[in-house]
């Protein structure tokens, strides 16, 4: 029980609820969506290139641009998510302390102080949550611009540079339109997958903790006449509120 006595309540609640939920549900959902988008993107690329091979030339710089944007977004979003996870623990801890000491808080009429502290902790958490939403919009704008560029290049190629039949041109443009949405979603799911790995990282930190000893250790049993005397000994005690 020393592990639970030495760990803040908010940290335990955060990791055993939000982080475990991310590992159990969000992580597998991100993996499934990523694999599904990858197959769909590959098929759309095959269709577009098969109809108009000249469009393959434009896909190399577009792929490079997608990869560069994703690297920038992942590097920022991962650290913001880590800060957001850290900022949630004090909220859980303060809320748990408030519930446990509710009678004392009311007796001393300290409701305003606890409400003020709770609002302050939420504001500190939002300082990390709000940039995540701003970075998300930053990604959306750039992905939409790249998607528009993909459709524009496909339209120019199938209509002017290498003209083809109306049916094949429509097929190429339809596949290009689907490709932009799929590429955007794949970038998001790849980022979401790496961001959710923060929860795995936080849970792995507790994986090295020693497990609890058995209730009965044969070589460490007390004598039959134990206890022979009463004594309380405290060594290296450190407490803090």
PDB file of C-alpha atoms in Angstrom:
ATOM      1  CA  UNK A   1       0.000   0.000   0.000  1.00  0.00           C
ATOM      2  CA  UNK A   2       3.033   2.307   0.187  1.00  0.00           C
ATOM      3  CA  UNK A   3       2.615   3.031  -3.525  1.00  0.00           C
ATOM      4  CA  UNK A   4      -0.885   4.466  -3.069  1.00  0.00           C
ATOM      5  CA  UNK A   5       0.189   6.341   0.069  1.00  0.00           C
ATOM      6  CA  UNK A   6       3.073   8.028  -1.752  1.00  0.00           C
ATOM      7  CA  UNK A   7       1.264   8.955  -4.988  1.00  0.00           C
ATOM      8  CA  UNK A   8      -1.025  12.007  -5.275  1.00  0.00           C
ATOM      9  CA  UNK A   9      -4.690  11.077  -5.581  1.00  0.00           C
ATOM     10  CA  UNK A  10      -5.181  13.212  -8.678  1.00  0.00           C
ATOM     11  CA  UNK A  11      -2.343  11.498 -10.502  1.00  0.00           C
ATOM     12  CA  UNK A  12      -3.719   8.050  -9.704  1.00  0.00           C
ATOM     13  CA  UNK A  13      -7.254   8.986 -10.772  1.00  0.00           C
ATOM     14  CA  UNK A  14      -5.988  10.576 -13.971  1.00  0.00           C
ATOM     15  CA  UNK A  15      -3.895   7.614 -15.029  1.00  0.00           C
ATOM     16  CA  UNK A  16      -6.308   4.884 -13.987  1.00  0.00           C
ATOM     17  CA  UNK A  17      -9.272   6.594 -15.688  1.00  0.00           C
ATOM     18  CA  UNK A  18      -8.391   8.905 -18.588  1.00  0.00           C
ATOM     19  CA  UNK A  19      -5.127   7.235 -19.605  1.00  0.00           C
ATOM     20  CA  UNK A  20      -6.524   3.712 -19.309  1.00  0.00           C
ATOM     21  CA  UNK A  21      -9.582   4.776 -21.309  1.00  0.00           C
ATOM     22  CA  UNK A  22      -7.326   6.179 -24.042  1.00  0.00           C
ATOM     23  CA  UNK A  23      -5.371   2.922 -24.230  1.00  0.00           C
ATOM     24  CA  UNK A  24      -8.477   0.702 -24.187  1.00  0.00           C
ATOM     25  CA  UNK A  25     -10.640   2.640 -26.677  1.00  0.00           C
ATOM     26  CA  UNK A  26      -8.975   5.567 -28.449  1.00  0.00           C
ATOM     27  CA  UNK A  27      -5.766   3.718 -29.322  1.00  0.00           C
ATOM     28  CA  UNK A  28      -7.399   0.782 -31.085  1.00  0.00           C
ATOM     29  CA  UNK A  29      -9.817   3.132 -32.848  1.00  0.00           C
ATOM     30  CA  UNK A  30      -6.899   5.208 -34.157  1.00  0.00           C
ATOM     31  CA  UNK A  31      -5.083   2.104 -35.390  1.00  0.00           C
ATOM     32  CA  UNK A  32      -8.197   0.804 -37.134  1.00  0.00           C
ATOM     33  CA  UNK A  33      -8.915   4.150 -38.829  1.00  0.00           C
ATOM     34  CA  UNK A  34      -5.272   4.530 -39.890  1.00  0.00           C
ATOM     35  CA  UNK A  35      -5.172   1.096 -41.541  1.00  0.00           C
ATOM     36  CA  UNK A  36      -8.518   1.668 -43.253  1.00  0.00           C
ATOM     37  CA  UNK A  37      -7.436   5.084 -44.566  1.00  0.00           C
ATOM     38  CA  UNK A  38      -4.105   3.711 -45.762  1.00  0.00           C
ATOM     39  CA  UNK A  39      -5.814   1.078 -47.910  1.00  0.00           C
ATOM     40  CA  UNK A  40      -8.320   3.609 -49.282  1.00  0.00           C
ATOM     41  CA  UNK A  41      -5.579   6.133 -50.083  1.00  0.00           C
ATOM     42  CA  UNK A  42      -3.542   3.486 -51.881  1.00  0.00           C
ATOM     43  CA  UNK A  43      -6.557   2.441 -53.967  1.00  0.00           C
ATOM     44  CA  UNK A  44      -7.418   6.042 -54.890  1.00  0.00           C
ATOM     45  CA  UNK A  45      -3.812   6.650 -55.939  1.00  0.00           C
ATOM     46  CA  UNK A  46      -3.884   3.559 -58.134  1.00  0.00           C
ATOM     47  CA  UNK A  47      -7.072   4.745 -59.845  1.00  0.00           C
ATOM     48  CA  UNK A  48      -5.800   8.287 -60.462  1.00  0.00           C
ATOM     49  CA  UNK A  49      -2.412   7.139 -61.761  1.00  0.00           C
ATOM     50  CA  UNK A  50      -3.988   4.423 -63.912  1.00  0.00           C
ATOM     51  CA  UNK A  51      -6.319   6.942 -65.572  1.00  0.00           C
ATOM     52  CA  UNK A  52      -3.663   9.641 -65.946  1.00  0.00           C
ATOM     53  CA  UNK A  53      -0.060   8.522 -65.283  1.00  0.00           C
ATOM     54  CA  UNK A  54       1.192  12.104 -65.617  1.00  0.00           C
ATOM     55  CA  UNK A  55      -0.418  12.980 -62.279  1.00  0.00           C
ATOM     56  CA  UNK A  56       2.137  10.762 -60.535  1.00  0.00           C
ATOM     57  CA  UNK A  57       4.713  13.539 -60.998  1.00  0.00           C
ATOM     58  CA  UNK A  58       2.667  15.908 -58.846  1.00  0.00           C
ATOM     59  CA  UNK A  59       2.215  13.373 -56.055  1.00  0.00           C
ATOM     60  CA  UNK A  60       5.874  13.406 -54.998  1.00  0.00           C
ATOM     61  CA  UNK A  61       5.991  17.071 -53.860  1.00  0.00           C
ATOM     62  CA  UNK A  62       2.479  16.750 -52.409  1.00  0.00           C
ATOM     63  CA  UNK A  63       3.519  13.697 -50.389  1.00  0.00           C
ATOM     64  CA  UNK A  64       6.577  15.588 -49.164  1.00  0.00           C
ATOM     65  CA  UNK A  65       4.370  18.522 -48.127  1.00  0.00           C
ATOM     66  CA  UNK A  66       1.961  16.213 -46.283  1.00  0.00           C
ATOM     67  CA  UNK A  67       4.861  14.558 -44.438  1.00  0.00           C
ATOM     68  CA  UNK A  68       6.413  17.898 -43.460  1.00  0.00           C
ATOM     69  CA  UNK A  69       3.128  19.295 -42.152  1.00  0.00           C
ATOM     70  CA  UNK A  70       2.475  16.110 -40.226  1.00  0.00           C
ATOM     71  CA  UNK A  71       5.921  16.180 -38.575  1.00  0.00           C
ATOM     72  CA  UNK A  72       5.418  19.757 -37.427  1.00  0.00           C
ATOM     73  CA  UNK A  73       1.919  19.058 -36.160  1.00  0.00           C
ATOM     74  CA  UNK A  74       2.875  15.842 -34.352  1.00  0.00           C
ATOM     75  CA  UNK A  75       5.874  17.432 -32.634  1.00  0.00           C
ATOM     76  CA  UNK A  76       3.710  20.258 -31.283  1.00  0.00           C
ATOM     77  CA  UNK A  77       0.542  18.309 -30.556  1.00  0.00           C
ATOM     78  CA  UNK A  78       2.390  15.554 -28.687  1.00  0.00           C
ATOM     79  CA  UNK A  79       3.971  17.970 -26.231  1.00  0.00           C
ATOM     80  CA  UNK A  80       0.730  19.926 -25.780  1.00  0.00           C
ATOM     81  CA  UNK A  81      -1.114  16.691 -25.054  1.00  0.00           C
ATOM     82  CA  UNK A  82       1.517  15.771 -22.487  1.00  0.00           C
ATOM     83  CA  UNK A  83       1.086  19.148 -20.775  1.00  0.00           C
ATOM     84  CA  UNK A  84      -2.688  18.767 -20.904  1.00  0.00           C
ATOM     85  CA  UNK A  85      -2.474  15.361 -19.217  1.00  0.00           C
ATOM     86  CA  UNK A  86      -0.228  16.765 -16.500  1.00  0.00           C
ATOM     87  CA  UNK A  87      -2.604  19.667 -15.897  1.00  0.00           C
ATOM     88  CA  UNK A  88      -5.541  17.315 -15.321  1.00  0.00           C
ATOM     89  CA  UNK A  89      -4.037  15.616 -12.261  1.00  0.00           C
ATOM     90  CA  UNK A  90      -4.286  18.666  -9.924  1.00  0.00           C
ATOM     91  CA  UNK A  91      -7.975  19.038 -10.856  1.00  0.00           C
ATOM     92  CA  UNK A  92      -8.710  15.440  -9.877  1.00  0.00           C
ATOM     93  CA  UNK A  93      -6.659  15.795  -6.718  1.00  0.00           C
ATOM     94  CA  UNK A  94      -8.352  19.007  -5.601  1.00  0.00           C
ATOM     95  CA  UNK A  95     -11.825  17.652  -6.345  1.00  0.00           C
ATOM     96  CA  UNK A  96     -11.095  14.480  -4.373  1.00  0.00           C
ATOM     97  CA  UNK A  97      -9.776  16.475  -1.418  1.00  0.00           C
ATOM     98  CA  UNK A  98     -12.850  18.708  -1.516  1.00  0.00           C
ATOM     99  CA  UNK A  99     -15.215  15.745  -1.399  1.00  0.00           C
ATOM    100  CA  UNK A 100     -13.311  14.062   1.431  1.00  0.00           C
ATOM    101  CA  UNK A 101     -13.214  17.231   3.529  1.00  0.00           C
ATOM    102  CA  UNK A 102     -16.614  18.597   2.585  1.00  0.00           C
ATOM    103  CA  UNK A 103     -17.841  18.728   6.183  1.00  0.00           C
ATOM    104  CA  UNK A 104     -14.750  20.687   7.281  1.00  0.00           C
ATOM    105  CA  UNK A 105     -15.000  23.049   4.292  1.00  0.00           C
ATOM    106  CA  UNK A 106     -18.599  23.855   5.167  1.00  0.00           C
ATOM    107  CA  UNK A 107     -17.839  24.166   8.869  1.00  0.00           C
ATOM    108  CA  UNK A 108     -15.172  26.810   8.238  1.00  0.00           C
ATOM    109  CA  UNK A 109     -17.173  28.387   5.389  1.00  0.00           C
ATOM    110  CA  UNK A 110     -14.273  27.953   2.974  1.00  0.00           C
ATOM    111  CA  UNK A 111     -16.456  27.214  -0.065  1.00  0.00           C
ATOM    112  CA  UNK A 112     -15.384  30.361  -1.923  1.00  0.00           C
ATOM    113  CA  UNK A 113     -11.712  29.540  -1.464  1.00  0.00           C
ATOM    114  CA  UNK A 114     -12.118  26.010  -2.807  1.00  0.00           C
ATOM    115  CA  UNK A 115     -14.288  27.188  -5.702  1.00  0.00           C
ATOM    116  CA  UNK A 116     -11.687  29.808  -6.591  1.00  0.00           C
ATOM    117  CA  UNK A 117      -8.881  27.257  -6.512  1.00  0.00           C
ATOM    118  CA  UNK A 118     -10.907  24.859  -8.663  1.00  0.00           C
ATOM    119  CA  UNK A 119     -11.484  27.588 -11.269  1.00  0.00           C
ATOM    120  CA  UNK A 120      -7.787  28.438 -11.213  1.00  0.00           C
ATOM    121  CA  UNK A 121      -6.824  24.802 -11.840  1.00  0.00           C
ATOM    122  CA  UNK A 122      -9.314  24.582 -14.712  1.00  0.00           C
ATOM    123  CA  UNK A 123      -7.871  27.773 -16.213  1.00  0.00           C
ATOM    124  CA  UNK A 124      -4.381  26.287 -15.977  1.00  0.00           C
ATOM    125  CA  UNK A 125      -5.633  23.160 -17.724  1.00  0.00           C
ATOM    126  CA  UNK A 126      -7.267  25.237 -20.476  1.00  0.00           C
ATOM    127  CA  UNK A 127      -3.934  26.949 -21.116  1.00  0.00           C
ATOM    128  CA  UNK A 128      -2.838  23.588 -22.522  1.00  0.00           C
ATOM    129  CA  UNK A 129      -6.179  22.521 -24.018  1.00  0.00           C
ATOM    130  CA  UNK A 130      -6.824  25.703 -26.006  1.00  0.00           C
ATOM    131  CA  UNK A 131      -3.523  25.580 -27.981  1.00  0.00           C
ATOM    132  CA  UNK A 132      -4.402  21.997 -28.951  1.00  0.00           C
ATOM    133  CA  UNK A 133      -7.556  23.282 -30.651  1.00  0.00           C
ATOM    134  CA  UNK A 134      -5.631  26.144 -32.280  1.00  0.00           C
ATOM    135  CA  UNK A 135      -3.008  23.755 -33.654  1.00  0.00           C
ATOM    136  CA  UNK A 136      -5.817  21.526 -34.895  1.00  0.00           C
ATOM    137  CA  UNK A 137      -7.220  24.428 -36.941  1.00  0.00           C
ATOM    138  CA  UNK A 138      -3.701  25.145 -38.221  1.00  0.00           C
ATOM    139  CA  UNK A 139      -3.544  21.603 -39.543  1.00  0.00           C
ATOM    140  CA  UNK A 140      -7.022  21.796 -41.105  1.00  0.00           C
ATOM    141  CA  UNK A 141      -6.197  24.897 -43.154  1.00  0.00           C
ATOM    142  CA  UNK A 142      -3.033  23.381 -44.594  1.00  0.00           C
ATOM    143  CA  UNK A 143      -4.594  20.013 -45.338  1.00  0.00           C
ATOM    144  CA  UNK A 144      -7.485  21.655 -47.156  1.00  0.00           C
ATOM    145  CA  UNK A 145      -5.077  23.746 -49.233  1.00  0.00           C
ATOM    146  CA  UNK A 146      -3.095  20.657 -50.180  1.00  0.00           C
ATOM    147  CA  UNK A 147      -6.296  18.800 -51.002  1.00  0.00           C
ATOM    148  CA  UNK A 148      -7.412  21.613 -53.278  1.00  0.00           C
ATOM    149  CA  UNK A 149      -4.019  21.536 -54.994  1.00  0.00           C
ATOM    150  CA  UNK A 150      -4.336  17.774 -55.607  1.00  0.00           C
ATOM    151  CA  UNK A 151      -7.743  18.180 -57.265  1.00  0.00           C
ATOM    152  CA  UNK A 152      -6.487  21.163 -59.286  1.00  0.00           C
ATOM    153  CA  UNK A 153      -3.479  19.226 -60.609  1.00  0.00           C
ATOM    154  CA  UNK A 154      -5.647  16.235 -61.490  1.00  0.00           C
ATOM    155  CA  UNK A 155      -8.150  18.447 -63.324  1.00  0.00           C
ATOM    156  CA  UNK A 156      -5.405  20.214 -65.308  1.00  0.00           C
ATOM    157  CA  UNK A 157      -3.788  16.931 -66.301  1.00  0.00           C
ATOM    158  CA  UNK A 158      -6.938  15.051 -67.399  1.00  0.00           C
ATOM    159  CA  UNK A 159      -8.445  18.048 -69.194  1.00  0.00           C
ATOM    160  CA  UNK A 160      -5.511  19.864 -70.758  1.00  0.00           C
ATOM    161  CA  UNK A 161      -2.082  18.237 -70.520  1.00  0.00           C
ATOM    162  CA  UNK A 162      -3.090  14.628 -71.221  1.00  0.00           C
ATOM    163  CA  UNK A 163      -6.729  14.749 -72.349  1.00  0.00           C
ATOM    164  CA  UNK A 164      -8.823  11.624 -71.840  1.00  0.00           C
ATOM    165  CA  UNK A 165     -12.423  10.573 -72.183  1.00  0.00           C
ATOM    166  CA  UNK A 166     -15.103  12.247 -70.094  1.00  0.00           C
ATOM    167  CA  UNK A 167     -15.822   9.067 -68.152  1.00  0.00           C
ATOM    168  CA  UNK A 168     -12.200   8.456 -67.196  1.00  0.00           C
ATOM    169  CA  UNK A 169     -11.693  12.139 -66.398  1.00  0.00           C
ATOM    170  CA  UNK A 170     -14.703  12.029 -64.063  1.00  0.00           C
ATOM    171  CA  UNK A 171     -13.355   8.883 -62.446  1.00  0.00           C
ATOM    172  CA  UNK A 172      -9.963  10.523 -61.899  1.00  0.00           C
ATOM    173  CA  UNK A 173     -11.459  13.686 -60.418  1.00  0.00           C
ATOM    174  CA  UNK A 174     -13.793  11.709 -58.161  1.00  0.00           C
ATOM    175  CA  UNK A 175     -10.871   9.633 -56.904  1.00  0.00           C
ATOM    176  CA  UNK A 176      -8.819  12.797 -56.384  1.00  0.00           C
ATOM    177  CA  UNK A 177     -11.633  14.359 -54.345  1.00  0.00           C
ATOM    178  CA  UNK A 178     -11.858  11.222 -52.216  1.00  0.00           C
ATOM    179  CA  UNK A 179      -8.086  11.173 -51.932  1.00  0.00           C
ATOM    180  CA  UNK A 180      -7.904  14.631 -50.357  1.00  0.00           C
ATOM    181  CA  UNK A 181     -10.356  13.734 -47.611  1.00  0.00           C
ATOM    182  CA  UNK A 182      -8.693  10.388 -47.000  1.00  0.00           C
ATOM    183  CA  UNK A 183      -5.221  11.921 -46.849  1.00  0.00           C
ATOM    184  CA  UNK A 184      -6.403  14.527 -44.362  1.00  0.00           C
ATOM    185  CA  UNK A 185      -8.050  11.887 -42.215  1.00  0.00           C
ATOM    186  CA  UNK A 186      -4.998   9.625 -42.394  1.00  0.00           C
ATOM    187  CA  UNK A 187      -2.733  12.451 -41.238  1.00  0.00           C
ATOM    188  CA  UNK A 188      -5.098  13.129 -38.353  1.00  0.00           C
ATOM    189  CA  UNK A 189      -5.301   9.475 -37.358  1.00  0.00           C
ATOM    190  CA  UNK A 190      -1.530   9.095 -37.525  1.00  0.00           C
ATOM    191  CA  UNK A 191      -1.162  12.102 -35.264  1.00  0.00           C
ATOM    192  CA  UNK A 192      -3.928  10.888 -32.959  1.00  0.00           C
ATOM    193  CA  UNK A 193      -2.187   7.537 -32.707  1.00  0.00           C
ATOM    194  CA  UNK A 194       1.086   9.110 -31.639  1.00  0.00           C
ATOM    195  CA  UNK A 195      -0.642  11.527 -29.254  1.00  0.00           C
ATOM    196  CA  UNK A 196      -2.522   8.669 -27.577  1.00  0.00           C
ATOM    197  CA  UNK A 197       0.795   6.937 -27.025  1.00  0.00           C
ATOM    198  CA  UNK A 198       1.335   9.559 -24.307  1.00  0.00           C
ATOM    199  CA  UNK A 199      -1.158   7.597 -22.223  1.00  0.00           C
ATOM    200  CA  UNK A 200       0.798   4.415 -22.859  1.00  0.00           C
ATOM    201  CA  UNK A 201       3.982   6.205 -21.828  1.00  0.00           C
ATOM    202  CA  UNK A 202       2.382   7.457 -18.614  1.00  0.00           C
ATOM    203  CA  UNK A 203       1.096   3.990 -17.718  1.00  0.00           C
ATOM    204  CA  UNK A 204       4.429   2.336 -18.468  1.00  0.00           C
ATOM    205  CA  UNK A 205       5.987   4.573 -15.808  1.00  0.00           C
ATOM    206  CA  UNK A 206       4.037   2.548 -13.248  1.00  0.00           C
ATOM    207  CA  UNK A 207       5.009  -0.769 -14.820  1.00  0.00           C
ATOM    208  CA  UNK A 208       8.372  -0.809 -13.022  1.00  0.00           C
ATOM    209  CA  UNK A 209       6.813  -0.419  -9.584  1.00  0.00           C
ATOM    210  CA  UNK A 210       7.385  -3.468  -7.363  1.00  0.00           C
ATOM    211  CA  UNK A 211       4.331  -5.647  -6.826  1.00  0.00           C
ATOM    212  CA  UNK A 212       2.841  -6.161  -3.405  1.00  0.00           C
ATOM    213  CA  UNK A 213       4.414  -8.948  -1.342  1.00  0.00           C
ATOM    214  CA  UNK A 214       2.336 -12.039  -0.471  1.00  0.00           C
ATOM    215  CA  UNK A 215       0.139 -11.793   2.606  1.00  0.00           C
ATOM    216  CA  UNK A 216       2.132 -14.598   4.268  1.00  0.00           C
ATOM    217  CA  UNK A 217       5.892 -14.993   3.828  1.00  0.00           C
ATOM    218  CA  UNK A 218       6.959 -18.361   5.338  1.00  0.00           C
ATOM    219  CA  UNK A 219      10.470 -17.230   6.283  1.00  0.00           C
ATOM    220  CA  UNK A 220       9.292 -14.023   7.905  1.00  0.00           C
ATOM    221  CA  UNK A 221       6.604 -15.220  10.332  1.00  0.00           C
ATOM    222  CA  UNK A 222       6.477 -13.738  13.881  1.00  0.00           C
ATOM    223  CA  UNK A 223       7.119 -15.850  16.948  1.00  0.00           C
ATOM    224  CA  UNK A 224       4.120 -17.635  18.475  1.00  0.00           C
ATOM    225  CA  UNK A 225       4.222 -15.386  21.559  1.00  0.00           C
ATOM    226  CA  UNK A 226       4.395 -12.178  19.475  1.00  0.00           C
ATOM    227  CA  UNK A 227       3.984  -9.424  20.467  1.00  0.00           C
ATOM    228  CA  UNK A 228       5.993  -9.537  23.672  1.00  0.00           C
ATOM    229  CA  UNK A 229       5.875  -5.756  24.222  1.00  0.00           C
ATOM    230  CA  UNK A 230       4.270  -2.639  22.762  1.00  0.00           C
ATOM    231  CA  UNK A 231       6.381  -0.027  20.982  1.00  0.00           C
ATOM    232  CA  UNK A 232       5.916   2.383  18.109  1.00  0.00           C
ATOM    233  CA  UNK A 233       9.047   3.372  16.157  1.00  0.00           C
ATOM    234  CA  UNK A 234       8.990   6.071  13.458  1.00  0.00           C
ATOM    235  CA  UNK A 235      12.000   6.420  11.148  1.00  0.00           C
ATOM    236  CA  UNK A 236      12.616   8.942   8.346  1.00  0.00           C
ATOM    237  CA  UNK A 237       9.038  10.226   8.358  1.00  0.00           C
ATOM    238  CA  UNK A 238       8.362  13.081   5.927  1.00  0.00           C
ATOM    239  CA  UNK A 239       4.884  14.594   5.628  1.00  0.00           C
ATOM    240  CA  UNK A 240       3.596  17.539   3.655  1.00  0.00           C
ATOM    241  CA  UNK A 241       0.250  19.172   2.934  1.00  0.00           C
TER     242      UNK A 241
END
